Coordinates of C-alpha atoms in Angstrom, one line a residue:
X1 CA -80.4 41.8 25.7
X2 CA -80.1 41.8 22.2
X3 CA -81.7 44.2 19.7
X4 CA -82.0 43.7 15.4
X5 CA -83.8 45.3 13.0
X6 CA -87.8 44.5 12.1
X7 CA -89.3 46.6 9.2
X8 CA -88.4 50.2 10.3
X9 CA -88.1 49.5 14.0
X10 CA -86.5 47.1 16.2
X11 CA -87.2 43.7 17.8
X12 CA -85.3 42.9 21.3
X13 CA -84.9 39.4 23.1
X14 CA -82.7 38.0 25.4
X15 CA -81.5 34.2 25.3
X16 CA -80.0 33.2 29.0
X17 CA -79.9 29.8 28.2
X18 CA -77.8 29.9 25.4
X19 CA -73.7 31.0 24.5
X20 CA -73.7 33.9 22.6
X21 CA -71.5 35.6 20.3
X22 CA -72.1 39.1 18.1
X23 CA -70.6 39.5 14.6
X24 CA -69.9 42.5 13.9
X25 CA -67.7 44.2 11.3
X26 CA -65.6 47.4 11.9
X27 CA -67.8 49.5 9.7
X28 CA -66.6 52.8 8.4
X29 CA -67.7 56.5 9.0
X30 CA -70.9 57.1 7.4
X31 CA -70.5 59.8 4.7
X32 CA -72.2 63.1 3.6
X33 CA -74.1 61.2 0.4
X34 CA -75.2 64.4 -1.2
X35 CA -71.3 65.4 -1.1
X36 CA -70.2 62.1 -1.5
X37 CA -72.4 62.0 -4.8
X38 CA -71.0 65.2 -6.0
X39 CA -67.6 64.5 -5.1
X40 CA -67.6 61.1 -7.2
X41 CA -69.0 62.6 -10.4
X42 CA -66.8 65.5 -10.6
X43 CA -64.1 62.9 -9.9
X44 CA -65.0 60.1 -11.8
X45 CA -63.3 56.7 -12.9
X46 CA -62.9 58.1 -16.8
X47 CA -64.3 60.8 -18.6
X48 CA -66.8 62.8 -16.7
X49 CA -70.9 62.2 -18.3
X50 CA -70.7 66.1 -18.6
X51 CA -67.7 65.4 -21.4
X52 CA -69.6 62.2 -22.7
X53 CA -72.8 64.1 -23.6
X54 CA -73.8 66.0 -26.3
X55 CA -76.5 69.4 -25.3
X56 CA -79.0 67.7 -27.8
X57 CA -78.7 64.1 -26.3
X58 CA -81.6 62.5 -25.2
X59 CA -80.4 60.8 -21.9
X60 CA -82.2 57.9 -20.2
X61 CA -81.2 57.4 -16.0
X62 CA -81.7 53.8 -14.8
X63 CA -82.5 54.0 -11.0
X64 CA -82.8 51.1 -8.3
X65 CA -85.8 50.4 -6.5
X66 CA -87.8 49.8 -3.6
X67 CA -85.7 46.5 -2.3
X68 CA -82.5 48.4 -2.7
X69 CA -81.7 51.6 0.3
X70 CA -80.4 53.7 -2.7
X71 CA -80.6 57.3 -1.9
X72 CA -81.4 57.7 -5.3
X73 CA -82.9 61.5 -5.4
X74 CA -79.6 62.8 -3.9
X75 CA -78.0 60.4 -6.7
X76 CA -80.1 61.9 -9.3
X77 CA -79.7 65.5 -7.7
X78 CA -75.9 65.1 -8.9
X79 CA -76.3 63.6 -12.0
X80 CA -78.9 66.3 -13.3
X81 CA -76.6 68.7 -12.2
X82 CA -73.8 67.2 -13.7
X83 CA -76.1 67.1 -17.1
X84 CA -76.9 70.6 -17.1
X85 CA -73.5 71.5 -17.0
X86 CA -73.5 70.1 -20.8
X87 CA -76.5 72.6 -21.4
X88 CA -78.6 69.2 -21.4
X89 CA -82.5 70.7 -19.5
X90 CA -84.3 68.4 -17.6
X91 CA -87.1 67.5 -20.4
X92 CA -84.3 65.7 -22.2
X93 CA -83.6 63.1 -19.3
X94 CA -86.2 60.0 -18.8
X95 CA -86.3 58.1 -15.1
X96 CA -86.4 54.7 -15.5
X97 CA -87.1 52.4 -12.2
X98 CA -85.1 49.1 -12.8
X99 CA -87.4 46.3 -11.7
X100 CA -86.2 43.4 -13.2
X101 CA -89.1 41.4 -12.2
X102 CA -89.9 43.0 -9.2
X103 CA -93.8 44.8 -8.2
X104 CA -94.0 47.9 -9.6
X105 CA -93.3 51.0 -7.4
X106 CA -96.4 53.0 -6.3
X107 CA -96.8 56.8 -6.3
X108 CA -96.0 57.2 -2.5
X109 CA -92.8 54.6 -3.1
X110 CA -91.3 56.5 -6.1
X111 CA -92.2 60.0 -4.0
X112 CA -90.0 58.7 -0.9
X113 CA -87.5 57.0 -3.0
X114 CA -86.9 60.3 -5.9
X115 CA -88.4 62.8 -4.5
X116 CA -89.0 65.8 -6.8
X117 CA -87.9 63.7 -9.2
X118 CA -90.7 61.0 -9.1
X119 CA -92.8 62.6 -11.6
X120 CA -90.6 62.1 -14.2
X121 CA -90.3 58.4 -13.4
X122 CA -91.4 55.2 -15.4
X123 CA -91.9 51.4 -14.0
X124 CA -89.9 49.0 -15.6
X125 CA -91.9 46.7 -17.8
X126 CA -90.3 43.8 -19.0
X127 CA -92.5 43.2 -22.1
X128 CA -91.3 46.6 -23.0
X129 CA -88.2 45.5 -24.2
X130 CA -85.9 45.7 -27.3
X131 CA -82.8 43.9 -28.2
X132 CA -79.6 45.6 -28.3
X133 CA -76.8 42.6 -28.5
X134 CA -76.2 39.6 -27.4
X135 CA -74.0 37.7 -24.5
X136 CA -73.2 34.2 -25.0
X137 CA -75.6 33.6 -27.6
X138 CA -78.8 35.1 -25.3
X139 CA -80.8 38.4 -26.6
X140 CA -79.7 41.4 -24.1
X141 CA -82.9 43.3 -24.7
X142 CA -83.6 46.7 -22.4
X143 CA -86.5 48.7 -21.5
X144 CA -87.5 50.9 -25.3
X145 CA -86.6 54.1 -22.9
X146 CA -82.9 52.4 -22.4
X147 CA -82.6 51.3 -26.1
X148 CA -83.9 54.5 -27.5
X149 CA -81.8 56.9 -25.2
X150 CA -78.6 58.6 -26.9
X151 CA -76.8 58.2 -23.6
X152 CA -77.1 55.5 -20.7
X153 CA -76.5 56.3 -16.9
X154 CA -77.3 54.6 -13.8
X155 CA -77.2 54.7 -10.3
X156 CA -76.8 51.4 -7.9
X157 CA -75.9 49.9 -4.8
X158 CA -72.8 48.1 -4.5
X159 CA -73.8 45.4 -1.4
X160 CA -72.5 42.0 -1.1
X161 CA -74.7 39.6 -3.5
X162 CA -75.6 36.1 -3.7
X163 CA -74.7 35.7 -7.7
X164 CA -72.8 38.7 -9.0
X165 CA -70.1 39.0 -6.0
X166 CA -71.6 42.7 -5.5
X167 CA -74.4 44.1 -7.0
X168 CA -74.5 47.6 -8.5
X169 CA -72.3 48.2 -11.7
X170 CA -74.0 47.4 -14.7
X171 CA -76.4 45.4 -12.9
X172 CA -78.9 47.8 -12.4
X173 CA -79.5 48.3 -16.3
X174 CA -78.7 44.8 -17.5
X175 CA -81.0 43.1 -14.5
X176 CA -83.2 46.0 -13.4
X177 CA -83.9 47.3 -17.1
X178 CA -83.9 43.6 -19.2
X179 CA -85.9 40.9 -20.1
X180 CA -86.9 37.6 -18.9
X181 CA -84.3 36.3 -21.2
X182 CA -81.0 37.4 -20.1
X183 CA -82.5 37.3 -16.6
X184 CA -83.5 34.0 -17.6
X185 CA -79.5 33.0 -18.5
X186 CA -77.8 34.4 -15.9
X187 CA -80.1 33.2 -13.3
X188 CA -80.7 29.6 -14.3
X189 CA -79.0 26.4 -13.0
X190 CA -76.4 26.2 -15.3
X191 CA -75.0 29.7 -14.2
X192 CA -75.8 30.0 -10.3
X193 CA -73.6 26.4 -10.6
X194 CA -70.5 28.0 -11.9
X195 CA -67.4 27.6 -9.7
X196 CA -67.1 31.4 -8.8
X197 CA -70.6 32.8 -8.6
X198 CA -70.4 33.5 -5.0
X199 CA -71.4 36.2 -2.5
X200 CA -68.7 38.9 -1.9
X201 CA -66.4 37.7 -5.1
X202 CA -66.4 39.9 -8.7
X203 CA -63.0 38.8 -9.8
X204 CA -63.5 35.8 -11.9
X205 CA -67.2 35.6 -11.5
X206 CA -69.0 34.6 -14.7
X207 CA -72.3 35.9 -13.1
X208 CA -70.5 39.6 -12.6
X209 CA -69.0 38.7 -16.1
X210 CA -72.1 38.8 -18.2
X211 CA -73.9 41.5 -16.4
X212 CA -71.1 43.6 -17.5
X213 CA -70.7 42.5 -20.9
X214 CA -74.5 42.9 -20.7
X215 CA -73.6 46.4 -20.1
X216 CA -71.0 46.9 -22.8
X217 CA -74.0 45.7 -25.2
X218 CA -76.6 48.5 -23.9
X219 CA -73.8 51.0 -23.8
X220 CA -74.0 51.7 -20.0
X221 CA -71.7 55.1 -20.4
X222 CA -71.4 56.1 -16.9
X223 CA -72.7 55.1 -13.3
X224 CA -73.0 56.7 -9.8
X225 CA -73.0 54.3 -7.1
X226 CA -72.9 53.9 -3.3
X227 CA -72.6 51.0 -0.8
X228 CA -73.0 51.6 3.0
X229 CA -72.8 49.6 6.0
X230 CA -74.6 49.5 9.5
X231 CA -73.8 53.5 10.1
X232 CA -75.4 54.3 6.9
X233 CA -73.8 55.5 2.9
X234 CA -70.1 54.5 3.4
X235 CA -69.0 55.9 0.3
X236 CA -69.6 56.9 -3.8
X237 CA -68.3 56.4 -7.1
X238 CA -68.7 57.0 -10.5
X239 CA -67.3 56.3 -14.1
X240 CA -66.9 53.1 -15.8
X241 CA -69.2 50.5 -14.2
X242 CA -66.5 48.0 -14.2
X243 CA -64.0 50.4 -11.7
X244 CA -67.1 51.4 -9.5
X245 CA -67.7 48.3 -8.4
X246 CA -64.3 47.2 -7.9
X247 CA -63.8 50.2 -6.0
X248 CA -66.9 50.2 -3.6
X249 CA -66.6 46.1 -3.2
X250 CA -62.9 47.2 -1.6
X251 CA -64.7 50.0 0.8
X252 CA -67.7 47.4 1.6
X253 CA -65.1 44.8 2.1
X254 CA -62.9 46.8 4.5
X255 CA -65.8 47.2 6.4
X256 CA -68.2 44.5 6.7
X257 CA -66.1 41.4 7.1
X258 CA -66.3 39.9 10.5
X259 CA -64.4 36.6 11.6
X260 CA -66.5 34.0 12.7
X261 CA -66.1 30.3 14.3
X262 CA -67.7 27.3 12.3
X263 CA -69.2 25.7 15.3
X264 CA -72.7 27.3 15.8
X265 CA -75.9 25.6 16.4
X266 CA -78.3 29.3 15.3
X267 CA -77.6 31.8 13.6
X268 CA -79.7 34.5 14.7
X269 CA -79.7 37.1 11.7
X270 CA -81.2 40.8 11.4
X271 CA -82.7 42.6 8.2
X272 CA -84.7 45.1 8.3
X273 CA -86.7 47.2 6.2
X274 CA -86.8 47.7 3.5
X275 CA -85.5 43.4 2.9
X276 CA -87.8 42.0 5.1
X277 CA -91.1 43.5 3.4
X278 CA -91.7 40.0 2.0
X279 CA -90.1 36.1 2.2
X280 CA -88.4 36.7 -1.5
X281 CA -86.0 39.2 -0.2
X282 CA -86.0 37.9 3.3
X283 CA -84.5 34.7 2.2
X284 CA -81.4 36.5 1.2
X285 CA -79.9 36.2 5.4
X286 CA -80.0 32.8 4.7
X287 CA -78.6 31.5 1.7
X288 CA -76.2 34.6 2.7
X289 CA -75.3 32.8 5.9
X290 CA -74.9 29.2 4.8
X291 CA -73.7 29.4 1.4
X292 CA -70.6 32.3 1.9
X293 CA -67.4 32.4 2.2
X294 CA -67.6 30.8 5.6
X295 CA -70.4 28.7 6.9
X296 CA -70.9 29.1 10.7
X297 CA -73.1 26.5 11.1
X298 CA -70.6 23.9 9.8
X299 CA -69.6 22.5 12.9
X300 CA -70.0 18.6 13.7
X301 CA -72.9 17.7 11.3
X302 CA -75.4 18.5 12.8
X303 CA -78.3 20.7 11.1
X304 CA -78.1 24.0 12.7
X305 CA -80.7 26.6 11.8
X306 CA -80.9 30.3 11.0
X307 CA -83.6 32.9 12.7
X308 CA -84.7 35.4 11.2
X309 CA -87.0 38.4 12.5
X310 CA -89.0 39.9 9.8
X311 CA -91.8 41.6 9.3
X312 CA -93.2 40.7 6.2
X313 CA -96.1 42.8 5.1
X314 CA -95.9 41.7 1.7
X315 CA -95.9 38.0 2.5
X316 CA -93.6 36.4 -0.1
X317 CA -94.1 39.1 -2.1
X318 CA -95.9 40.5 -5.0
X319 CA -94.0 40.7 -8.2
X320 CA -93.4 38.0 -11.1
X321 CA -90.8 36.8 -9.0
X322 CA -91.9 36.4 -5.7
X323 CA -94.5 34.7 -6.7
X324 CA -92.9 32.4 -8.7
X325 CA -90.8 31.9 -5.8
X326 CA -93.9 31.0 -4.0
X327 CA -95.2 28.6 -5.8
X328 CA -92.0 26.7 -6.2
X329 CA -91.5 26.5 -2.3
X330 CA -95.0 26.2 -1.3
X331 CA -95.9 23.1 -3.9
X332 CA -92.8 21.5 -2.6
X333 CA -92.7 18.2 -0.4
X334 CA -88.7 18.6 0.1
X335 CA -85.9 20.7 0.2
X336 CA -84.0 18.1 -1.5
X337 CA -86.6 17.2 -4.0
X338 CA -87.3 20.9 -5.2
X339 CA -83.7 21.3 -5.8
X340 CA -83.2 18.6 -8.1
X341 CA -86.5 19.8 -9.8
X342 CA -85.1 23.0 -10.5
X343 CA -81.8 21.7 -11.4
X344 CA -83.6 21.0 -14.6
X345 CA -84.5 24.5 -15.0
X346 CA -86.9 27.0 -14.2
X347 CA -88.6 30.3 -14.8
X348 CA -86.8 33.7 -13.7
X349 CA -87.6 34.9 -10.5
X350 CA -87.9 30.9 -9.2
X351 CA -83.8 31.1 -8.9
X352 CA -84.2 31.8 -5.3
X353 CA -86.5 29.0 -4.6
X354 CA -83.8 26.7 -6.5
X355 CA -80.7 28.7 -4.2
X356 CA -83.0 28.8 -0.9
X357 CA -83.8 24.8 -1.6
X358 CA -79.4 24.1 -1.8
X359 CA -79.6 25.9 1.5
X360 CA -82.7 24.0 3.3
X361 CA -81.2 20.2 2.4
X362 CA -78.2 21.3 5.1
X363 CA -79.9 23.9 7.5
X364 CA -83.7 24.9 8.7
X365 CA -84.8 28.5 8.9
X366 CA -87.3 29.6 11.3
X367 CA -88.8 33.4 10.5
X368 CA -89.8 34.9 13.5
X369 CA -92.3 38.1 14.9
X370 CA -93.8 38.1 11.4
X371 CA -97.5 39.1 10.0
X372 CA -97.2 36.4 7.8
X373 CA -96.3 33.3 9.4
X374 CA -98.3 30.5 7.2
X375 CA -96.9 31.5 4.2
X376 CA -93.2 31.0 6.2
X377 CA -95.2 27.3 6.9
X378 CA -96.1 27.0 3.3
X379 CA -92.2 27.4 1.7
X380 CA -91.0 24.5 3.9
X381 CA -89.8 27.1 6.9
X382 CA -90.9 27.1 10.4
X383 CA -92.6 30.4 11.8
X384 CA -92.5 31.6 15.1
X385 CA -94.0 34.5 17.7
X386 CA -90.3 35.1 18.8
X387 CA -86.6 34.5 18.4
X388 CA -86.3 32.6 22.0
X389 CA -89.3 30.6 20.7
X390 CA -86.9 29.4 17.7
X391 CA -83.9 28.4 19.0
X392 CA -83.4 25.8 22.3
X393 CA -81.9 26.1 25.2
X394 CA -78.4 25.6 26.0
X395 CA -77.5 26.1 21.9
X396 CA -74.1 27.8 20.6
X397 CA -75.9 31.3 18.8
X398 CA -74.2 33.6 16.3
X399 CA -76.2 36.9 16.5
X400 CA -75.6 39.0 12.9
X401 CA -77.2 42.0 13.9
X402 CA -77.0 43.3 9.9
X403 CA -76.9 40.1 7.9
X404 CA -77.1 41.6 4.6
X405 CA -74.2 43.9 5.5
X406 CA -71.9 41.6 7.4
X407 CA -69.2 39.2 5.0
X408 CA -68.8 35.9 7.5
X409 CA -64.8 35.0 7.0

């Protein structure tokens, strides 16, 4: 019997037909994060914020939100602590949710997600923007509270990512606080093509590149990130953006990569809340399974296919996006034909139709024990009641239990 994650609870299923094998990482200890947090900014890489702050500064902090397991209000618990240390009082700090082009958060999110701190907190609005620099020739513009803010901090979560190697880092400002321009650039074709924009890899990465020159431009002066694993937070940092990632992609590295054969027939792979709340961010075990470091579904040629359980109570989701992301999928006749559509280009939010698209001309991805199985029909997927149900009998299955948290090598 096998058991993975569905929205906040479980799914199990057994598959006696079929040769199974688990991948799982090592993992790590899971870590006090409140101490962790603490322990990072009083430690940090460079100066600490309370010696990069003026008392009379007004201080803008860019959070993560709902599709990222930040524990942002014990992130922020440290920071505003660390502030007051510089005599700077609460009233002088803004809360900024980085959306990118996400849904907005609603009162009962931000109230889980920051806590006492909620109040204080602003949605992300893109058209809210103003320019601050430029990278390669594209307008980095940032949220007015961002731009207008005498210093920048952020907090972030540094998991293995499709484009920028690991996210967190100056992502969280440059993404979750920009435009639809840079977003635009960094997320088009021309980029997500780039020999080196690859999951798990920030060396050499011109995706990881621009976010942090992105960064540079805002003037991103200090950030407070974690990553975790299957047992929870694995770990914290803070400092330079540039030397908290590095240092959290070597924790999350250490403890999520997992060895795996390249002769599979399914993949079985688990999310989990809060990824699996719509098709958008479900997507993300697949094109993290197919298009890694190592492909286990190589093998002889044939097709293979990837399962995923997810509950799905947003559908494919409700931001700019997701729905762009819809509509691309769902207006499609091919796999093969939508990705040489959007080779041509294509608006922001529609780069994972054009990445889930690379992935679908190889390998088919059935979604499984979902409440919205004819939208899965819709984006050329296949829905079904149960895992069993989605792959046959006497197949070669890889179960992932944590997909999103588990580097294939």
């Amino acid at each position: 019997m096998y058991e993975l994650p569905l929205g906040d609870g479980t799914v199990r299923f057994d598959l006696p037909d079929c040769e199974v094998d688990v991948a799982e990482p090592p993992g790590s200890e899971e870590v006090d994060v409140s101490g962790a947090a603490h322990e990072a900014v009083e430690n940090p890489h460079g100066p600490r914020l309370s010696q990069l702050v003026d008392a009379d500064d007004l201080v803008c902090i860019v959070v993560t939100d709902v599709t990222r397991a930040t524990p942002d209000d014990l992130l922020l618990d440290a920071l505003f602590d660390e502030l007051g240390r510089a005599g700077i009082p609460p009233a002088q700090v803004r809360v900024l949710v980085g959306l990118g082009l996400h849904r907005p958060m609603t009162d009962a999110e931000l109230r889980e997600g920051l806590g006492e701190y909620a109040d204080r907190a602003v949605n992300h609005d893109p058209e809210d923007c103003v320019q601050v620099g430029e990278v390669d020739g594209t307008p980095v513009e940032v949220h007015a509270s961002v731009a207008h803010a005498d210093r920048v901090v952020s907090t972030g979560m540094v998991e293995p990512h499709q484009y920028a190697g690991f996210s967190g880092g100056a992502k969280t400002v440059a993404i979750g606080a920009g435009s639809e321009s840079f977003i635009r650039y960094t997320h088009g074709p021309e980029m997500l093509g780039r020999e080196g924009v690859r999951l798990g890899r920030i060396e050499d990465n011109p995706f990881r590149d621009a976010v942090d020159r992105a960064g540079d431009e805002v003037g991103l002066d200090f950030c407070l990130n974690v990553t975790h694993g299957p047992s929870g937070i694995l770990g914290a940092a803070a400092g330079q953006p540039r030397q908290v990632v590095r240092d959290l992609a070597g924790t999350a590295r250490e403890a999520l990569s997992a060895e795996v054969d390249d002769c599979y027939d399914a993949v079985v792979a688990g999310v989990g809340a809060p990824k699996d709340a719509n098709l958008y961010q479900t997507t993300r075990a697949f094109t993290y399974v197919t298009l890694g470091a190592t492909n286990p579904l190589a093998g002889d040629g044939g097709r293979g296919r990837v399962v995923i359980p997810a509950a799905l109570p947003e559908g494919a989701g409700e931001g700019t996006g997701e729905e762009r992301f819809y509509d691309r999928l769902s207006g499609a006749d091919s796999a093969g034909g939508l990705y040489d559509e959007l080779a041509d280009g294509y608006d922001p939010g529609a780069q994972r139709a054009f990445v889930v698209a690379r992935a679908l001309r190889d390998h088919d991805l059935y979604v499984t024990d979902s409440s919205a199985p004819a939208v899965v029909e819709d984006c050329l997927m296949h829905a079904r009641d149960t895992v069993p149900a989605a792959i046959e009998p006497g197949s070669r299955v890889l179960v992932v239990p944590d997909a999103l948290e588990t580097l294939l090598v």
